[in-house]
Amino acid sequence: MTPREVLALCREKDVKAVDLRFMDFPGLWQHFTIPVSKLDEDVFEDGLGFDGSSIRGWQAINESDMLVVPQPETAWIDPFTELPTLAMICNIQDPITREDYSRDPRNVARKSLNYLKSTGIADTAYLGPEAEFFIFDDIRFEQNPHEGFYHIDSVEGEWNRGRAENPNLGYKLRYKEGYFPVPPADQMMNIRNEMMQTLIDCGLDVEAQHHEVATAGQSEIDLRFQELVTMADHLLMYKYIIKSVATQHKKTVTFMPKPIYGDNGSGMHTHISLWKGSDPIFAGSGYAGLSETALFAIGGILKHAPAILAFSNPTTNSYKRLVPGYEAPVNLAYSQRNRSAACRIPMYSPSPKSKRIEFRCPDPSCNPYLAFSALLMAVIDGIQNKINPGEALDKDIYDLPPEELAAVPKTPGALGEALDALEQDHEFLLRGDVFTADVIETWIHYKRVNEVDALRLRPHPYEFCLYYDC
């Protein structure tokens, strides 16, 4: 879509407001709105000013002026606003130099694709994330100097089997038994259908929706793979639409990786494939139908996985999901079909076009622009340096003898460990000026100060259960 076509769409749909959106550094969508009369073709070239010092992880107050530059190809009609509103995703620029801002996550993603093309390895990277989430009926939480708690409620939650609901109709999903039950046990069918249809109405390509493994409304709606930047854009739309549909039903959605103790967490298994022209370069005659190039790509992912996780699993809560012995893929190995390995090669179709690598560690709390870019840069490094991934691990990892299991590398056990890994291993991210040293340093500092240290300094409610009477 061109700027002129966006303006024509505004007239056709009687748009009254234009919402300009961009991603902050940690990973939340930000926005401001202008009257449609203030949108003309010049805005797409000149941009609009805003205060960059008020955005987390961005400018100092003495360098606060920044520009948002709307991208016309991202335009869509927001179905949730009372006033007819068109939304667009923006790039961020310095108003003096007009250079794209290095800490704009979307800029990092765009640079990663440009770098891929410059290597000659491929010209397209397709990403297909499978984001899981919970639909809750109520959430309350607080943390202050004298108290700290959270309280989750869901009509589906197993813990509500004995609650007086006048009437309680039963059909509470047992822990770890939420995968694919039909209604009435699956009480989220209608709301997921509405989410799915709204996504489609907004231009997203939906493949399927279903209940996930956990009790209490865990769900998944899958989008068809897209080019890297487009997929990151769509994932932000996806989150916004799903949360907004839930809010209309007086429910709440969270993409937090591990909100419920003792049940499955929410992951975001991410599929990646590289294409050169019309050729899928991961297809071949090797293990699981992979090319040598794909095996080297896996080698890059496994080598750099601890550093990748600093972006793909960027919260302290992420590592409540990535725990050995449970459902999450903490073993840095690869396998066809084996879901306990960090890298899996799906075997659903023999077509070369479907050949891809599934990296199973990420979760949906991530900033997709940064997570996808880090994954792509690891793939490129593996291919360029012909990193051997070793032998595939096709055994049931959880049945391995202790000494054999101990030889399988593991993911970091906490966000601090992932940040340490990123600090030690980030040269592969700096190539092509994709991630700048400033971006890496700012990310590590922000996460350590605002999340790792912030959590470390506060008493945990369970510590009172363990130690109050000591």
PDB file of N, CA and C in Angstrom, residues 193-284:
ATOM      1  N   ASN A 193     -12.738 -18.451  18.693  1.00  0.00           N
ATOM      2  CA  ASN A 193     -13.262 -18.265  17.335  1.00  0.00           C
ATOM      3  C   ASN A 193     -13.402 -16.785  16.995  1.00  0.00           C
ATOM      4  N   GLU A 194     -13.870 -16.006  17.961  1.00  0.00           N
ATOM      5  CA  GLU A 194     -13.994 -14.568  17.719  1.00  0.00           C
ATOM      6  C   GLU A 194     -12.620 -13.933  17.532  1.00  0.00           C
ATOM      7  N   MET A 195     -11.657 -14.360  18.341  1.00  0.00           N
ATOM      8  CA  MET A 195     -10.290 -13.863  18.166  1.00  0.00           C
ATOM      9  C   MET A 195      -9.768 -14.217  16.778  1.00  0.00           C
ATOM     10  N   MET A 196      -9.980 -15.464  16.381  1.00  0.00           N
ATOM     11  CA  MET A 196      -9.515 -15.925  15.076  1.00  0.00           C
ATOM     12  C   MET A 196     -10.136 -15.109  13.955  1.00  0.00           C
ATOM     13  N   GLN A 197     -11.442 -14.896  14.004  1.00  0.00           N
ATOM     14  CA  GLN A 197     -12.106 -14.168  12.932  1.00  0.00           C
ATOM     15  C   GLN A 197     -11.681 -12.699  12.903  1.00  0.00           C
ATOM     16  N   THR A 198     -11.465 -12.112  14.072  1.00  0.00           N
ATOM     17  CA  THR A 198     -11.020 -10.718  14.117  1.00  0.00           C
ATOM     18  C   THR A 198      -9.620 -10.585  13.531  1.00  0.00           C
ATOM     19  N   LEU A 199      -8.747 -11.546  13.830  1.00  0.00           N
ATOM     20  CA  LEU A 199      -7.411 -11.550  13.225  1.00  0.00           C
ATOM     21  C   LEU A 199      -7.514 -11.602  11.703  1.00  0.00           C
ATOM     22  N   ILE A 200      -8.386 -12.471  11.208  1.00  0.00           N
ATOM     23  CA  ILE A 200      -8.567 -12.602   9.761  1.00  0.00           C
ATOM     24  C   ILE A 200      -9.121 -11.308   9.169  1.00  0.00           C
ATOM     25  N   ASP A 201     -10.105 -10.729   9.844  1.00  0.00           N
ATOM     26  CA  ASP A 201     -10.700  -9.480   9.358  1.00  0.00           C
ATOM     27  C   ASP A 201      -9.675  -8.350   9.280  1.00  0.00           C
ATOM     28  N   CYS A 202      -8.659  -8.421  10.139  1.00  0.00           N
ATOM     29  CA  CYS A 202      -7.620  -7.388  10.149  1.00  0.00           C
ATOM     30  C   CYS A 202      -6.469  -7.711   9.201  1.00  0.00           C
ATOM     31  N   GLY A 203      -6.619  -8.786   8.412  1.00  0.00           N
ATOM     32  CA  GLY A 203      -5.647  -9.073   7.376  1.00  0.00           C
ATOM     33  C   GLY A 203      -4.592 -10.092   7.723  1.00  0.00           C
ATOM     34  N   LEU A 204      -4.703 -10.756   8.889  1.00  0.00           N
ATOM     35  CA  LEU A 204      -3.714 -11.762   9.270  1.00  0.00           C
ATOM     36  C   LEU A 204      -4.144 -13.134   8.761  1.00  0.00           C
ATOM     37  N   ASP A 205      -3.167 -13.962   8.428  1.00  0.00           N
ATOM     38  CA  ASP A 205      -3.411 -15.294   7.853  1.00  0.00           C
ATOM     39  C   ASP A 205      -3.370 -16.329   8.982  1.00  0.00           C
ATOM     40  N   VAL A 206      -4.538 -16.769   9.442  1.00  0.00           N
ATOM     41  CA  VAL A 206      -4.647 -17.694  10.570  1.00  0.00           C
ATOM     42  C   VAL A 206      -4.729 -19.124  10.058  1.00  0.00           C
ATOM     43  N   GLU A 207      -3.971 -20.014  10.691  1.00  0.00           N
ATOM     44  CA  GLU A 207      -3.987 -21.421  10.289  1.00  0.00           C
ATOM     45  C   GLU A 207      -4.887 -22.281  11.168  1.00  0.00           C
ATOM     46  N   ALA A 208      -4.912 -22.034  12.468  1.00  0.00           N
ATOM     47  CA  ALA A 208      -5.699 -22.878  13.375  1.00  0.00           C
ATOM     48  C   ALA A 208      -5.796 -22.209  14.729  1.00  0.00           C
ATOM     49  N   GLN A 209      -6.799 -22.634  15.513  1.00  0.00           N
ATOM     50  CA  GLN A 209      -6.885 -22.232  16.910  1.00  0.00           C
ATOM     51  C   GLN A 209      -7.258 -23.467  17.735  1.00  0.00           C
ATOM     52  N   HIS A 210      -6.761 -23.527  18.977  1.00  0.00           N
ATOM     53  CA  HIS A 210      -7.100 -24.668  19.830  1.00  0.00           C
ATOM     54  C   HIS A 210      -6.776 -24.362  21.287  1.00  0.00           C
ATOM     55  N   HIS A 211      -7.326 -25.179  22.168  1.00  0.00           N
ATOM     56  CA  HIS A 211      -6.967 -25.119  23.578  1.00  0.00           C
ATOM     57  C   HIS A 211      -5.590 -25.733  23.736  1.00  0.00           C
ATOM     58  N   GLU A 212      -4.822 -25.207  24.668  1.00  0.00           N
ATOM     59  CA  GLU A 212      -3.500 -25.771  24.943  1.00  0.00           C
ATOM     60  C   GLU A 212      -3.552 -26.666  26.196  1.00  0.00           C
ATOM     61  N   VAL A 213      -2.375 -27.157  26.588  1.00  0.00           N
ATOM     62  CA  VAL A 213      -2.279 -28.239  27.568  1.00  0.00           C
ATOM     63  C   VAL A 213      -2.779 -27.848  28.956  1.00  0.00           C
ATOM     64  N   ALA A 214      -2.524 -26.634  29.389  1.00  0.00           N
ATOM     65  CA  ALA A 214      -2.798 -26.266  30.776  1.00  0.00           C
ATOM     66  C   ALA A 214      -4.285 -26.056  31.034  1.00  0.00           C
ATOM     67  N   THR A 215      -4.660 -26.164  32.289  1.00  0.00           N
ATOM     68  CA  THR A 215      -5.986 -25.763  32.726  1.00  0.00           C
ATOM     69  C   THR A 215      -6.114 -24.243  32.637  1.00  0.00           C
ATOM     70  N   ALA A 216      -7.278 -23.714  32.982  1.00  0.00           N
ATOM     71  CA  ALA A 216      -7.471 -22.262  33.150  1.00  0.00           C
ATOM     72  C   ALA A 216      -7.314 -21.473  31.862  1.00  0.00           C
ATOM     73  N   GLY A 217      -7.779 -22.042  30.735  1.00  0.00           N
ATOM     74  CA  GLY A 217      -7.887 -21.254  29.514  1.00  0.00           C
ATOM     75  C   GLY A 217      -6.642 -21.074  28.704  1.00  0.00           C
ATOM     76  N   GLN A 218      -5.663 -21.968  28.846  1.00  0.00           N
ATOM     77  CA  GLN A 218      -4.478 -21.817  27.994  1.00  0.00           C
ATOM     78  C   GLN A 218      -4.845 -22.099  26.534  1.00  0.00           C
ATOM     79  N   SER A 219      -4.390 -21.236  25.628  1.00  0.00           N
ATOM     80  CA  SER A 219      -4.835 -21.279  24.237  1.00  0.00           C
ATOM     81  C   SER A 219      -3.684 -21.012  23.282  1.00  0.00           C
ATOM     82  N   GLU A 220      -3.955 -21.336  22.021  1.00  0.00           N
ATOM     83  CA  GLU A 220      -3.001 -21.037  20.953  1.00  0.00           C
ATOM     84  C   GLU A 220      -3.772 -20.755  19.681  1.00  0.00           C
ATOM     85  N   ILE A 221      -3.380 -19.709  18.975  1.00  0.00           N
ATOM     86  CA  ILE A 221      -3.906 -19.398  17.645  1.00  0.00           C
ATOM     87  C   ILE A 221      -2.690 -19.212  16.743  1.00  0.00           C
ATOM     88  N   ASP A 222      -2.579 -20.036  15.725  1.00  0.00           N
ATOM     89  CA  ASP A 222      -1.381 -20.046  14.885  1.00  0.00           C
ATOM     90  C   ASP A 222      -1.551 -19.188  13.642  1.00  0.00           C
ATOM     91  N   LEU A 223      -0.532 -18.388  13.361  1.00  0.00           N
ATOM     92  CA  LEU A 223      -0.470 -17.593  12.139  1.00  0.00           C
ATOM     93  C   LEU A 223       0.428 -18.287  11.118  1.00  0.00           C
ATOM     94  N   ARG A 224       0.088 -18.156   9.848  1.00  0.00           N
ATOM     95  CA  ARG A 224       0.942 -18.693   8.797  1.00  0.00           C
ATOM     96  C   ARG A 224       2.243 -17.894   8.750  1.00  0.00           C
ATOM     97  N   PHE A 225       3.330 -18.583   8.430  1.00  0.00           N
ATOM     98  CA  PHE A 225       4.647 -17.943   8.388  1.00  0.00           C
ATOM     99  C   PHE A 225       4.652 -16.740   7.451  1.00  0.00           C
ATOM    100  N   GLN A 226       5.514 -15.791   7.783  1.00  0.00           N
ATOM    101  CA  GLN A 226       5.705 -14.589   6.969  1.00  0.00           C
ATOM    102  C   GLN A 226       7.178 -14.209   6.985  1.00  0.00           C
ATOM    103  N   GLU A 227       7.547 -13.296   6.102  1.00  0.00           N
ATOM    104  CA  GLU A 227       8.893 -12.722   6.125  1.00  0.00           C
ATOM    105  C   GLU A 227       9.134 -12.088   7.494  1.00  0.00           C
ATOM    106  N   LEU A 228      10.393 -12.053   7.934  1.00  0.00           N
ATOM    107  CA  LEU A 228      10.739 -11.762   9.325  1.00  0.00           C
ATOM    108  C   LEU A 228      10.109 -10.485   9.864  1.00  0.00           C
ATOM    109  N   VAL A 229      10.298  -9.350   9.207  1.00  0.00           N
ATOM    110  CA  VAL A 229       9.784  -8.086   9.728  1.00  0.00           C
ATOM    111  C   VAL A 229       8.258  -8.099   9.736  1.00  0.00           C
ATOM    112  N   THR A 230       7.665  -8.596   8.660  1.00  0.00           N
ATOM    113  CA  THR A 230       6.205  -8.674   8.586  1.00  0.00           C
ATOM    114  C   THR A 230       5.658  -9.556   9.697  1.00  0.00           C
ATOM    115  N   MET A 231       6.346 -10.675   9.975  1.00  0.00           N
ATOM    116  CA  MET A 231       5.864 -11.569  11.036  1.00  0.00           C
ATOM    117  C   MET A 231       5.930 -10.894  12.392  1.00  0.00           C
ATOM    118  N   ALA A 232       6.983 -10.134  12.651  1.00  0.00           N
ATOM    119  CA  ALA A 232       7.068  -9.411  13.920  1.00  0.00           C
ATOM    120  C   ALA A 232       5.952  -8.365  14.010  1.00  0.00           C
ATOM    121  N   ASP A 233       5.696  -7.643  12.908  1.00  0.00           N
ATOM    122  CA  ASP A 233       4.577  -6.695  12.880  1.00  0.00           C
ATOM    123  C   ASP A 233       3.262  -7.408  13.196  1.00  0.00           C
ATOM    124  N   HIS A 234       3.051  -8.551  12.552  1.00  0.00           N
ATOM    125  CA  HIS A 234       1.803  -9.284  12.735  1.00  0.00           C
ATOM    126  C   HIS A 234       1.659  -9.832  14.144  1.00  0.00           C
ATOM    127  N   LEU A 235       2.778 -10.199  14.763  1.00  0.00           N
ATOM    128  CA  LEU A 235       2.693 -10.722  16.130  1.00  0.00           C
ATOM    129  C   LEU A 235       2.238  -9.635  17.101  1.00  0.00           C
ATOM    130  N   LEU A 236       2.633  -8.396  16.848  1.00  0.00           N
ATOM    131  CA  LEU A 236       2.177  -7.293  17.694  1.00  0.00           C
ATOM    132  C   LEU A 236       0.691  -7.031  17.482  1.00  0.00           C
ATOM    133  N   MET A 237       0.246  -7.079  16.234  1.00  0.00           N
ATOM    134  CA  MET A 237      -1.182  -6.981  15.959  1.00  0.00           C
ATOM    135  C   MET A 237      -1.935  -8.123  16.637  1.00  0.00           C
ATOM    136  N   TYR A 238      -1.383  -9.310  16.547  1.00  0.00           N
ATOM    137  CA  TYR A 238      -1.962 -10.519  17.148  1.00  0.00           C
ATOM    138  C   TYR A 238      -2.200 -10.335  18.642  1.00  0.00           C
ATOM    139  N   LYS A 239      -1.165  -9.875  19.349  1.00  0.00           N
ATOM    140  CA  LYS A 239      -1.303  -9.666  20.796  1.00  0.00           C
ATOM    141  C   LYS A 239      -2.370  -8.617  21.103  1.00  0.00           C
ATOM    142  N   TYR A 240      -2.336  -7.524  20.358  1.00  0.00           N
ATOM    143  CA  TYR A 240      -3.296  -6.440  20.576  1.00  0.00           C
ATOM    144  C   TYR A 240      -4.722  -6.921  20.350  1.00  0.00           C
ATOM    145  N   ILE A 241      -4.939  -7.652  19.281  1.00  0.00           N
ATOM    146  CA  ILE A 241      -6.288  -8.112  18.943  1.00  0.00           C
ATOM    147  C   ILE A 241      -6.786  -9.137  19.953  1.00  0.00           C
ATOM    148  N   ILE A 242      -5.949 -10.076  20.321  1.00  0.00           N
ATOM    149  CA  ILE A 242      -6.367 -11.111  21.273  1.00  0.00           C
ATOM    150  C   ILE A 242      -6.693 -10.497  22.631  1.00  0.00           C
ATOM    151  N   LYS A 243      -5.852  -9.593  23.110  1.00  0.00           N
ATOM    152  CA  LYS A 243      -6.125  -8.938  24.391  1.00  0.00           C
ATOM    153  C   LYS A 243      -7.406  -8.110  24.320  1.00  0.00           C
ATOM    154  N   SER A 244      -7.623  -7.438  23.191  1.00  0.00           N
ATOM    155  CA  SER A 244      -8.794  -6.562  23.074  1.00  0.00           C
ATOM    156  C   SER A 244     -10.092  -7.350  22.976  1.00  0.00           C
ATOM    157  N   VAL A 245     -10.089  -8.463  22.254  1.00  0.00           N
ATOM    158  CA  VAL A 245     -11.284  -9.320  22.210  1.00  0.00           C
ATOM    159  C   VAL A 245     -11.594  -9.842  23.606  1.00  0.00           C
ATOM    160  N   ALA A 246     -10.564 -10.285  24.328  1.00  0.00           N
ATOM    161  CA  ALA A 246     -10.779 -10.787  25.689  1.00  0.00           C
ATOM    162  C   ALA A 246     -11.369  -9.700  26.584  1.00  0.00           C
ATOM    163  N   THR A 247     -10.858  -8.485  26.469  1.00  0.00           N
ATOM    164  CA  THR A 247     -11.357  -7.382  27.290  1.00  0.00           C
ATOM    165  C   THR A 247     -12.829  -7.109  27.005  1.00  0.00           C
ATOM    166  N   GLN A 248     -13.242  -7.205  25.749  1.00  0.00           N
ATOM    167  CA  GLN A 248     -14.652  -7.005  25.416  1.00  0.00           C
ATOM    168  C   GLN A 248     -15.554  -8.038  26.093  1.00  0.00           C
ATOM    169  N   HIS A 249     -14.994  -9.206  26.399  1.00  0.00           N
ATOM    170  CA  HIS A 249     -15.750 -10.257  27.094  1.00  0.00           C
ATOM    171  C   HIS A 249     -15.509 -10.227  28.602  1.00  0.00           C
ATOM    172  N   LYS A 250     -14.893  -9.149  29.075  1.00  0.00           N
ATOM    173  CA  LYS A 250     -14.562  -8.991  30.491  1.00  0.00           C
ATOM    174  C   LYS A 250     -13.666 -10.131  30.981  1.00  0.00           C
ATOM    175  N   LYS A 251     -12.762 -10.530  30.118  1.00  0.00           N
ATOM    176  CA  LYS A 251     -11.710 -11.485  30.466  1.00  0.00           C
ATOM    177  C   LYS A 251     -10.366 -10.820  30.224  1.00  0.00           C
ATOM    178  N   THR A 252      -9.309 -11.465  30.662  1.00  0.00           N
ATOM    179  CA  THR A 252      -7.983 -10.883  30.516  1.00  0.00           C
ATOM    180  C   THR A 252      -7.024 -11.930  29.968  1.00  0.00           C
ATOM    181  N   VAL A 253      -6.162 -11.507  29.052  1.00  0.00           N
ATOM    182  CA  VAL A 253      -5.185 -12.396  28.428  1.00  0.00           C
ATOM    183  C   VAL A 253      -3.792 -12.032  28.903  1.00  0.00           C
ATOM    184  N   THR A 254      -2.968 -13.046  29.161  1.00  0.00           N
ATOM    185  CA  THR A 254      -1.563 -12.809  29.449  1.00  0.00           C
ATOM    186  C   THR A 254      -0.694 -13.705  28.583  1.00  0.00           C
ATOM    187  N   PHE A 255       0.405 -13.128  28.093  1.00  0.00           N
ATOM    188  CA  PHE A 255       1.426 -13.880  27.372  1.00  0.00           C
ATOM    189  C   PHE A 255       2.622 -14.166  28.290  1.00  0.00           C
ATOM    190  N   MET A 256       2.442 -13.959  29.578  1.00  0.00           N
ATOM    191  CA  MET A 256       3.458 -14.285  30.578  1.00  0.00           C
ATOM    192  C   MET A 256       3.768 -15.787  30.482  1.00  0.00           C
ATOM    193  N   PRO A 257       5.054 -16.159  30.456  1.00  0.00           N
ATOM    194  CA  PRO A 257       5.393 -17.560  30.187  1.00  0.00           C
ATOM    195  C   PRO A 257       4.913 -18.558  31.237  1.00  0.00           C
ATOM    196  N   LYS A 258       4.923 -18.205  32.516  1.00  0.00           N
ATOM    197  CA  LYS A 258       4.613 -19.197  33.552  1.00  0.00           C
ATOM    198  C   LYS A 258       3.766 -18.568  34.656  1.00  0.00           C
ATOM    199  N   PRO A 259       2.491 -18.314  34.396  1.00  0.00           N
ATOM    200  CA  PRO A 259       1.654 -17.707  35.426  1.00  0.00           C
ATOM    201  C   PRO A 259       1.111 -18.701  36.452  1.00  0.00           C
ATOM    202  N   ILE A 260       1.055 -20.002  36.108  1.00  0.00           N
ATOM    203  CA  ILE A 260       0.441 -20.988  36.996  1.00  0.00           C
ATOM    204  C   ILE A 260       1.481 -22.016  37.428  1.00  0.00           C
ATOM    205  N   TYR A 261       1.646 -22.162  38.724  1.00  0.00           N
ATOM    206  CA  TYR A 261       2.569 -23.156  39.271  1.00  0.00           C
ATOM    207  C   TYR A 261       1.989 -24.560  39.077  1.00  0.00           C
ATOM    208  N   GLY A 262       2.826 -25.499  38.637  1.00  0.00           N
ATOM    209  CA  GLY A 262       2.412 -26.891  38.562  1.00  0.00           C
ATOM    210  C   GLY A 262       1.726 -27.281  37.267  1.00  0.00           C
ATOM    211  N   ASP A 263       1.601 -26.367  36.319  1.00  0.00           N
ATOM    212  CA  ASP A 263       1.009 -26.690  35.029  1.00  0.00           C
ATOM    213  C   ASP A 263       1.892 -26.114  33.920  1.00  0.00           C
ATOM    214  N   ASN A 264       1.576 -26.446  32.688  1.00  0.00           N
ATOM    215  CA  ASN A 264       2.418 -26.022  31.577  1.00  0.00           C
ATOM    216  C   ASN A 264       2.479 -24.498  31.449  1.00  0.00           C
ATOM    217  N   GLY A 265       3.633 -24.014  31.028  1.00  0.00           N
ATOM    218  CA  GLY A 265       3.783 -22.603  30.727  1.00  0.00           C
ATOM    219  C   GLY A 265       3.496 -22.326  29.265  1.00  0.00           C
ATOM    220  N   SER A 266       3.538 -21.062  28.899  1.00  0.00           N
ATOM    221  CA  SER A 266       3.266 -20.640  27.525  1.00  0.00           C
ATOM    222  C   SER A 266       4.573 -20.403  26.780  1.00  0.00           C
ATOM    223  N   GLY A 267       4.780 -21.187  25.736  1.00  0.00           N
ATOM    224  CA  GLY A 267       5.953 -21.014  24.893  1.00  0.00           C
ATOM    225  C   GLY A 267       5.599 -20.314  23.600  1.00  0.00           C
ATOM    226  N   MET A 268       6.600 -20.155  22.758  1.00  0.00           N
ATOM    227  CA  MET A 268       6.389 -19.616  21.421  1.00  0.00           C
ATOM    228  C   MET A 268       7.367 -20.318  20.483  1.00  0.00           C
ATOM    229  N   HIS A 269       7.088 -21.599  20.233  1.00  0.00           N
ATOM    230  CA  HIS A 269       7.930 -22.359  19.314  1.00  0.00           C
ATOM    231  C   HIS A 269       8.016 -21.590  18.001  1.00  0.00           C
ATOM    232  N   THR A 270       9.234 -21.376  17.523  1.00  0.00           N
ATOM    233  CA  THR A 270       9.447 -20.498  16.374  1.00  0.00           C
ATOM    234  C   THR A 270      10.098 -21.258  15.232  1.00  0.00           C
ATOM    235  N   HIS A 271       9.399 -21.301  14.099  1.00  0.00           N
ATOM    236  CA  HIS A 271       9.889 -21.989  12.910  1.00  0.00           C
ATOM    237  C   HIS A 271      10.631 -20.987  12.027  1.00  0.00           C
ATOM    238  N   ILE A 272      11.750 -21.438  11.461  1.00  0.00           N
ATOM    239  CA  ILE A 272      12.524 -20.572  10.581  1.00  0.00           C
ATOM    240  C   ILE A 272      12.960 -21.355   9.343  1.00  0.00           C
ATOM    241  N   SER A 273      12.878 -20.720   8.187  1.00  0.00           N
ATOM    242  CA  SER A 273      13.401 -21.297   6.954  1.00  0.00           C
ATOM    243  C   SER A 273      13.968 -20.178   6.092  1.00  0.00           C
ATOM    244  N   LEU A 274      14.991 -20.507   5.338  1.00  0.00           N
ATOM    245  CA  LEU A 274      15.625 -19.542   4.434  1.00  0.00           C
ATOM    246  C   LEU A 274      15.372 -19.953   2.995  1.00  0.00           C
ATOM    247  N   TRP A 275      15.131 -18.967   2.157  1.00  0.00           N
ATOM    248  CA  TRP A 275      14.871 -19.195   0.741  1.00  0.00           C
ATOM    249  C   TRP A 275      15.767 -18.289  -0.095  1.00  0.00           C
ATOM    250  N   LYS A 276      16.210 -18.830  -1.222  1.00  0.00           N
ATOM    251  CA  LYS A 276      16.941 -18.043  -2.203  1.00  0.00           C
ATOM    252  C   LYS A 276      16.141 -18.095  -3.498  1.00  0.00           C
ATOM    253  N   GLY A 277      15.523 -16.962  -3.838  1.00  0.00           N
ATOM    254  CA  GLY A 277      14.582 -16.979  -4.946  1.00  0.00           C
ATOM    255  C   GLY A 277      13.418 -17.893  -4.613  1.00  0.00           C
ATOM    256  N   SER A 278      13.177 -18.880  -5.476  1.00  0.00           N
ATOM    257  CA  SER A 278      12.073 -19.825  -5.237  1.00  0.00           C
ATOM    258  C   SER A 278      12.551 -21.134  -4.627  1.00  0.00           C
ATOM    259  N   ASP A 279      13.814 -21.173  -4.172  1.00  0.00           N
ATOM    260  CA  ASP A 279      14.387 -22.418  -3.649  1.00  0.00           C
ATOM    261  C   ASP A 279      14.480 -22.389  -2.126  1.00  0.00           C
ATOM    262  N   PRO A 280      13.891 -23.401  -1.450  1.00  0.00           N
ATOM    263  CA  PRO A 280      14.048 -23.522   0.004  1.00  0.00           C
ATOM    264  C   PRO A 280      15.388 -24.168   0.328  1.00  0.00           C
ATOM    265  N   ILE A 281      16.310 -23.405   0.869  1.00  0.00           N
ATOM    266  CA  ILE A 281      17.685 -23.907   0.995  1.00  0.00           C
ATOM    267  C   ILE A 281      17.878 -24.834   2.191  1.00  0.00           C
ATOM    268  N   PHE A 282      16.854 -25.018   3.020  1.00  0.00           N
ATOM    269  CA  PHE A 282      16.980 -25.961   4.128  1.00  0.00           C
ATOM    270  C   PHE A 282      16.597 -27.386   3.721  1.00  0.00           C
ATOM    271  N   ALA A 283      16.041 -27.585   2.537  1.00  0.00           N
ATOM    272  CA  ALA A 283      15.632 -28.919   2.092  1.00  0.00           C
ATOM    273  C   ALA A 283      16.808 -29.631   1.436  1.00  0.00           C
ATOM    274  N   GLY A 284      16.946 -30.935   1.727  1.00  0.00           N
ATOM    275  CA  GLY A 284      18.035 -31.698   1.142  1.00  0.00           C
ATOM    276  C   GLY A 284      17.840 -33.183   1.357  1.00  0.00           C
TER     277      GLY A 284
END
